[in-house]
Amino acid sequence: NFKNLGEILSFNAKIRPNKTYIYYEKKKFTYREIDELSNKVAKVFLKFGVTKGDRVCILLENSPEFIITYFGIAKAGGVAVPLNTYLKEEEIQYIIDNAESKVLVTSSKFEDVVKNQKKLCPTLKHIFTYDHSNFESLNMLHLAKAETDSHPNVKITPEDLAVFIYTSGTTGHPKGAMLTHKNLLSNVSACLQVFHIDHTYKVLLALPMFHSYTFTASVLLPTYAGCGIIVLASIMELKKKSFKKILLFQRPNFFLGVPQIYTALARANIPNWFAKFLYPIKIHISGGAPLPEDIINEFYKKYRKPIIEGYGLSEASPVVAVNPLNKQKPYSVGPALPGIEVKIVNDDEEELPIGEVGELIIRGPNVMKGYWKMEDATALTIRNGWLFTGDLAKLDKDGYIYIVDRKKDLIIVKGINVYPREIEEYLYLYEGIDAAAVIGIPDKQSGEVPVAFIKVKEGSRVDLNDLKDYLKKHLANFKIPKHIYIKDDIPMTATGKVLKRKLKEMVLAEMK
Ligand code: ATP
């Protein structure tokens, strides 16, 4: 019965103080060390004027410092605002300004995008770094050293705000989803009811920590259960020789990824004999974006392990559904987590019968309070206590959810619904295609038509006429992309979601 996020760390520091909590490069940190460091950091925040509900931005790469800062903010009663490390100066300015953040915690690596932020953002009072920087900042390590390591004892209730997640913006201006301590804790405990993970597990973390999925599922969940976490700086580590050593000597057994990362793992520098006999990870979960069948197959070929699919969104803390370990259904993201209700509705908000496609709406203790200072957007997204996910889905008789596509990505050709994902799945299965994306563009005759973008695998060739013939064998004519563009790269978010808005802008600019 934890009341706030700080308690999950402090509890484990009490019952297993000397257990290794974080493995990072060649360093190891125990539960007690991280708990004490985050107490000190909380006291620094309090000293520099962070009061209950104040927003503190974090712009850091994956590191123990990120985790220490996050818990430090939580213990001081502040609200952590993790920033996407790929953002440019103006995008960061937008979020600091919008969140009216007083404090930014960052590192010298981000000099270019943070050095002017104090001038640009009137609310921003202090910038902290853990290393030496050339811009005006306070040294957190130095300041924390001067503090005692006892708990700061700020009273924090489950309903207090803990985090703002700015949605990654695949659909426009980022909005701050406000999550409370209870939202996040309920989500973690519901996940643990499905996966009986205990302190004997070791989680491998490779996705960016600023993403809600990573932080909830790969940091809060293992912390709650008292596990060890192997922190990789980035997905690039999977390509290095040292990755094999991590697998061999640190032996992670639980991994949460996105589809893109499973492609990277399937192509990692791991010999087949190693994958067969020495590969230690037992449970692989995927979420965050549709998992193409092709990736499941490529991964299975190498590791002989299934990928278990789940589904969520930042506004839901983020996990909504996941397949139970021994009760998976192919193509499904599983049933809703315990405590979460789901319904499929039509545009009039009427519930649809089993098997019919409509918008997925959800209700439960994990649903955000709303978007920060965006009452209109909040009212559109949360109606009568239900979160409208914007995703099209269907349910089966056992309550398993099948995500069909995003509502806003739906293409309407001569009045008929075309789901880009259906076309994308066929493209992925075609020999030589590495990545694919389908969008709808305006068309005089049909209203809208699909167009496709493909990235060709290194060393392969794709003949567009052959590809079209193949698609015609599997899909009705109105679903065949009017154009297929071959691209060196398909623009994606840091968590592997295709930036369809960018693709659309590109095509529309070309059409003018
Ligand atoms: P924005 O809302 O600004 O576009 P975003 O969509 O990237 O940002 P996230 O919360 O990161 O925000 O992503 C949630 C979305 O990811 C879901 O609404 C859904 O469309 C998609 N998604 C997540 N898991 C899956 C899955 N297993 N299959 C298909 N889509 C998924």
Short mmCIF file of N, CA, C and O and ligand atoms in Angstrom, two decimals, residues 165-175 211-213 259 286-291 309-316 318 321 332-333 371 389-392 402-409 421 493 495 497 499 501, ligand 1:
data_model
loop_
_atom_site.label_atom_id
_atom_site.label_comp_id
_atom_site.label_asym_id
_atom_site.label_seq_id
_atom_site.Cartn_x
_atom_site.Cartn_y
_atom_site.Cartn_z
N ILE A 165 3.75 14.08 -18.62
CA ILE A 165 4.36 13.49 -19.81
C ILE A 165 3.88 14.30 -20.99
O ILE A 165 2.68 14.34 -21.27
N TYR A 166 4.80 14.95 -21.67
CA TYR A 166 4.40 15.67 -22.88
C TYR A 166 4.32 14.65 -24.01
O TYR A 166 5.29 13.97 -24.28
N THR A 167 3.13 14.51 -24.60
CA THR A 167 2.96 13.49 -25.63
C THR A 167 3.91 13.79 -26.77
O THR A 167 4.16 14.96 -27.09
N SER A 168 4.44 12.74 -27.37
CA SER A 168 5.61 12.92 -28.24
C SER A 168 5.34 13.76 -29.48
O SER A 168 6.26 14.12 -30.20
N GLY A 169 4.10 14.09 -29.70
CA GLY A 169 3.84 15.06 -30.75
C GLY A 169 3.74 14.48 -32.14
O GLY A 169 3.97 15.17 -33.12
N THR A 170 3.39 13.18 -32.24
CA THR A 170 3.19 12.65 -33.59
C THR A 170 1.94 13.30 -34.19
O THR A 170 1.66 13.18 -35.36
N THR A 171 1.17 13.99 -33.34
CA THR A 171 -0.07 14.59 -33.84
C THR A 171 -0.14 16.11 -33.68
O THR A 171 -1.21 16.67 -33.80
N GLY A 172 0.93 16.78 -33.35
CA GLY A 172 0.85 18.24 -33.24
C GLY A 172 1.57 18.75 -32.02
O GLY A 172 2.51 18.10 -31.55
N HIS A 173 1.17 19.90 -31.48
CA HIS A 173 1.83 20.49 -30.32
C HIS A 173 1.80 19.56 -29.13
O HIS A 173 0.74 19.00 -28.83
N PRO A 174 2.91 19.40 -28.43
CA PRO A 174 2.87 18.49 -27.28
C PRO A 174 1.95 19.00 -26.17
O PRO A 174 1.88 20.21 -25.90
N LYS A 175 1.25 18.06 -25.54
CA LYS A 175 0.35 18.40 -24.44
C LYS A 175 0.86 17.66 -23.21
O LYS A 175 1.30 16.51 -23.31
N HIS A 211 10.55 8.42 -21.92
CA HIS A 211 9.25 7.92 -22.40
C HIS A 211 8.49 7.26 -21.25
O HIS A 211 9.06 6.54 -20.45
N SER A 212 7.16 7.49 -21.21
CA SER A 212 6.38 6.99 -20.07
C SER A 212 6.42 5.47 -19.95
O SER A 212 6.49 4.92 -18.87
N TYR A 213 6.43 4.81 -21.10
CA TYR A 213 6.45 3.34 -21.10
C TYR A 213 7.73 2.85 -20.42
O TYR A 213 7.71 1.96 -19.58
N PRO A 259 8.68 -2.31 -31.10
CA PRO A 259 8.97 -3.15 -32.27
C PRO A 259 10.36 -2.91 -32.88
O PRO A 259 11.10 -3.85 -33.17
N SER A 286 6.53 -6.23 -25.87
CA SER A 286 6.58 -5.12 -26.83
C SER A 286 5.33 -4.26 -26.69
O SER A 286 4.23 -4.77 -26.48
N GLY A 287 5.52 -2.95 -26.81
CA GLY A 287 4.39 -2.03 -26.77
C GLY A 287 4.79 -0.74 -27.44
O GLY A 287 5.88 -0.62 -28.00
N GLY A 288 3.91 0.24 -27.41
CA GLY A 288 4.27 1.57 -27.92
C GLY A 288 3.94 1.79 -29.37
O GLY A 288 3.75 2.92 -29.80
N ALA A 289 3.90 0.74 -30.16
CA ALA A 289 3.60 0.85 -31.60
C ALA A 289 3.20 -0.53 -32.09
O ALA A 289 3.50 -1.53 -31.43
N PRO A 290 2.52 -0.60 -33.25
CA PRO A 290 2.12 -1.92 -33.75
C PRO A 290 3.33 -2.82 -33.99
O PRO A 290 4.36 -2.36 -34.49
N LEU A 291 3.18 -4.07 -33.62
CA LEU A 291 4.28 -5.03 -33.79
C LEU A 291 4.02 -5.85 -35.05
O LEU A 291 3.15 -6.72 -35.06
N GLU A 309 2.85 -9.06 -26.65
CA GLU A 309 2.47 -7.68 -26.98
C GLU A 309 1.53 -7.07 -25.95
O GLU A 309 0.63 -7.72 -25.41
N GLY A 310 1.78 -5.79 -25.67
CA GLY A 310 0.91 -5.01 -24.79
C GLY A 310 0.57 -3.69 -25.47
O GLY A 310 1.06 -3.41 -26.58
N TYR A 311 -0.22 -2.89 -24.81
CA TYR A 311 -0.67 -1.64 -25.42
C TYR A 311 -0.87 -0.59 -24.33
O TYR A 311 -1.29 -0.91 -23.21
N GLY A 312 -0.58 0.65 -24.68
CA GLY A 312 -0.82 1.73 -23.73
C GLY A 312 -0.65 3.07 -24.37
O GLY A 312 -0.34 3.19 -25.56
N LEU A 313 -0.89 4.09 -23.57
CA LEU A 313 -0.66 5.46 -24.02
C LEU A 313 -0.33 6.31 -22.81
O LEU A 313 -0.77 6.01 -21.68
N SER A 314 0.46 7.36 -23.02
CA SER A 314 0.96 8.17 -21.90
C SER A 314 -0.16 8.60 -20.98
O SER A 314 0.00 8.63 -19.76
N GLU A 315 -1.31 8.95 -21.54
CA GLU A 315 -2.45 9.44 -20.77
C GLU A 315 -2.98 8.38 -19.80
O GLU A 315 -3.79 8.69 -18.93
N ALA A 316 -2.54 7.13 -19.96
CA ALA A 316 -3.01 6.04 -19.10
C ALA A 316 -1.87 5.46 -18.26
O ALA A 316 -1.93 4.31 -17.83
N PRO A 318 1.47 4.21 -18.52
CA PRO A 318 0.71 4.19 -19.74
C PRO A 318 0.02 2.83 -20.04
O PRO A 318 -0.71 2.75 -20.99
N ALA A 321 -3.22 -2.69 -21.51
CA ALA A 321 -3.47 -4.12 -21.72
C ALA A 321 -2.15 -4.82 -22.01
O ALA A 321 -1.21 -4.22 -22.51
N SER A 332 -3.25 -9.97 -30.82
CA SER A 332 -3.96 -9.22 -29.79
C SER A 332 -2.94 -8.56 -28.85
O SER A 332 -1.84 -9.06 -28.67
N VAL A 333 -3.36 -7.45 -28.23
CA VAL A 333 -2.50 -6.82 -27.22
C VAL A 333 -2.93 -7.29 -25.83
O VAL A 333 -2.48 -6.75 -24.83
N TYR A 371 -4.98 17.28 -19.36
CA TYR A 371 -3.79 17.93 -19.94
C TYR A 371 -3.58 19.25 -19.22
O TYR A 371 -4.55 20.01 -19.01
N THR A 389 -9.14 6.99 -26.39
CA THR A 389 -7.73 6.75 -26.74
C THR A 389 -7.36 7.24 -28.13
O THR A 389 -6.18 7.39 -28.43
N GLY A 390 -8.37 7.41 -29.01
CA GLY A 390 -8.04 7.78 -30.39
C GLY A 390 -7.59 6.57 -31.20
O GLY A 390 -7.17 6.70 -32.34
N ASP A 391 -7.67 5.38 -30.58
CA ASP A 391 -7.27 4.17 -31.30
C ASP A 391 -8.50 3.37 -31.68
O ASP A 391 -9.44 3.25 -30.90
N LEU A 392 -8.47 2.81 -32.88
CA LEU A 392 -9.55 1.95 -33.33
C LEU A 392 -9.19 0.52 -32.96
O LEU A 392 -8.04 0.09 -33.14
N TYR A 402 -7.84 -6.04 -29.83
CA TYR A 402 -7.08 -6.07 -31.09
C TYR A 402 -7.03 -4.64 -31.59
O TYR A 402 -8.07 -4.06 -31.92
N ILE A 403 -5.83 -4.05 -31.63
CA ILE A 403 -5.70 -2.67 -32.11
C ILE A 403 -5.72 -2.71 -33.63
O ILE A 403 -4.93 -3.44 -34.25
N VAL A 404 -6.58 -1.91 -34.23
CA VAL A 404 -6.70 -1.92 -35.69
C VAL A 404 -5.85 -0.81 -36.29
O VAL A 404 -5.10 -1.02 -37.23
N ASP A 405 -5.98 0.37 -35.74
CA ASP A 405 -5.18 1.50 -36.22
C ASP A 405 -5.49 2.72 -35.37
O ASP A 405 -6.35 2.68 -34.51
N ARG A 406 -4.81 3.81 -35.68
CA ARG A 406 -5.14 5.07 -35.02
C ARG A 406 -6.30 5.70 -35.77
O ARG A 406 -6.29 5.70 -37.00
N LYS A 407 -7.24 6.27 -35.02
CA LYS A 407 -8.43 6.85 -35.66
C LYS A 407 -8.02 7.93 -36.66
O LYS A 407 -8.54 8.01 -37.77
N LYS A 408 -7.04 8.74 -36.26
CA LYS A 408 -6.65 9.85 -37.15
C LYS A 408 -5.87 9.40 -38.37
O LYS A 408 -5.68 10.15 -39.30
N ASP A 409 -5.40 8.15 -38.36
CA ASP A 409 -4.66 7.65 -39.52
C ASP A 409 -5.56 6.92 -40.53
O ASP A 409 -5.09 6.53 -41.60
N ARG A 421 -2.54 0.15 -41.37
CA ARG A 421 -1.77 -0.95 -40.79
C ARG A 421 -1.90 -2.25 -41.57
O ARG A 421 -0.96 -3.03 -41.66
N THR A 493 9.75 8.58 -34.22
CA THR A 493 10.00 9.16 -32.90
C THR A 493 11.09 8.31 -32.24
O THR A 493 11.44 7.24 -32.75
N THR A 495 10.87 6.44 -29.89
CA THR A 495 10.42 5.12 -29.49
C THR A 495 9.90 4.32 -30.69
O THR A 495 9.13 3.38 -30.54
N LYS A 497 7.99 5.17 -33.37
CA LYS A 497 6.68 5.39 -33.98
C LYS A 497 6.86 6.26 -35.22
O LYS A 497 7.56 7.26 -35.17
N LEU A 499 6.48 9.03 -37.82
CA LEU A 499 5.93 10.40 -37.78
C LEU A 499 5.12 10.62 -39.05
O LEU A 499 5.60 11.20 -40.02
N ARG A 501 2.69 12.53 -39.66
CA ARG A 501 2.42 13.95 -39.97
C ARG A 501 3.51 14.49 -40.91
O ARG A 501 3.24 15.18 -41.87
P1 ATP B 1 0.63 11.89 -29.73
O1 ATP B 1 -0.59 11.47 -28.94
O2 ATP B 1 0.97 13.31 -29.57
O3 ATP B 1 0.49 11.47 -31.15
P2 ATP B 1 2.09 9.53 -29.08
O4 ATP B 1 0.96 8.86 -29.73
O5 ATP B 1 3.43 9.18 -29.55
O6 ATP B 1 1.88 11.09 -29.14
P3 ATP B 1 2.22 7.80 -26.79
O7 ATP B 1 1.48 7.86 -25.51
O8 ATP B 1 3.67 7.61 -26.76
O9 ATP B 1 1.92 9.15 -27.54
O10 ATP B 1 1.66 6.61 -27.69
C1 ATP B 1 0.43 6.00 -27.51
C2 ATP B 1 -0.08 5.42 -28.80
O11 ATP B 1 0.81 4.42 -29.32
C3 ATP B 1 -1.40 4.70 -28.66
O12 ATP B 1 -2.49 5.59 -28.64
C4 ATP B 1 -1.39 3.80 -29.90
O13 ATP B 1 -1.82 4.48 -31.05
C5 ATP B 1 0.07 3.45 -30.06
N1 ATP B 1 0.34 2.09 -29.53
C6 ATP B 1 0.84 1.75 -28.34
N2 ATP B 1 0.96 0.42 -28.22
C7 ATP B 1 0.52 -0.13 -29.38
C8 ATP B 1 0.37 -1.47 -29.88
N3 ATP B 1 0.75 -2.52 -29.20
N4 ATP B 1 -0.15 -1.59 -31.12
C9 ATP B 1 -0.53 -0.53 -31.84
N5 ATP B 1 -0.41 0.75 -31.45
C10 ATP B 1 0.11 0.95 -30.22
#
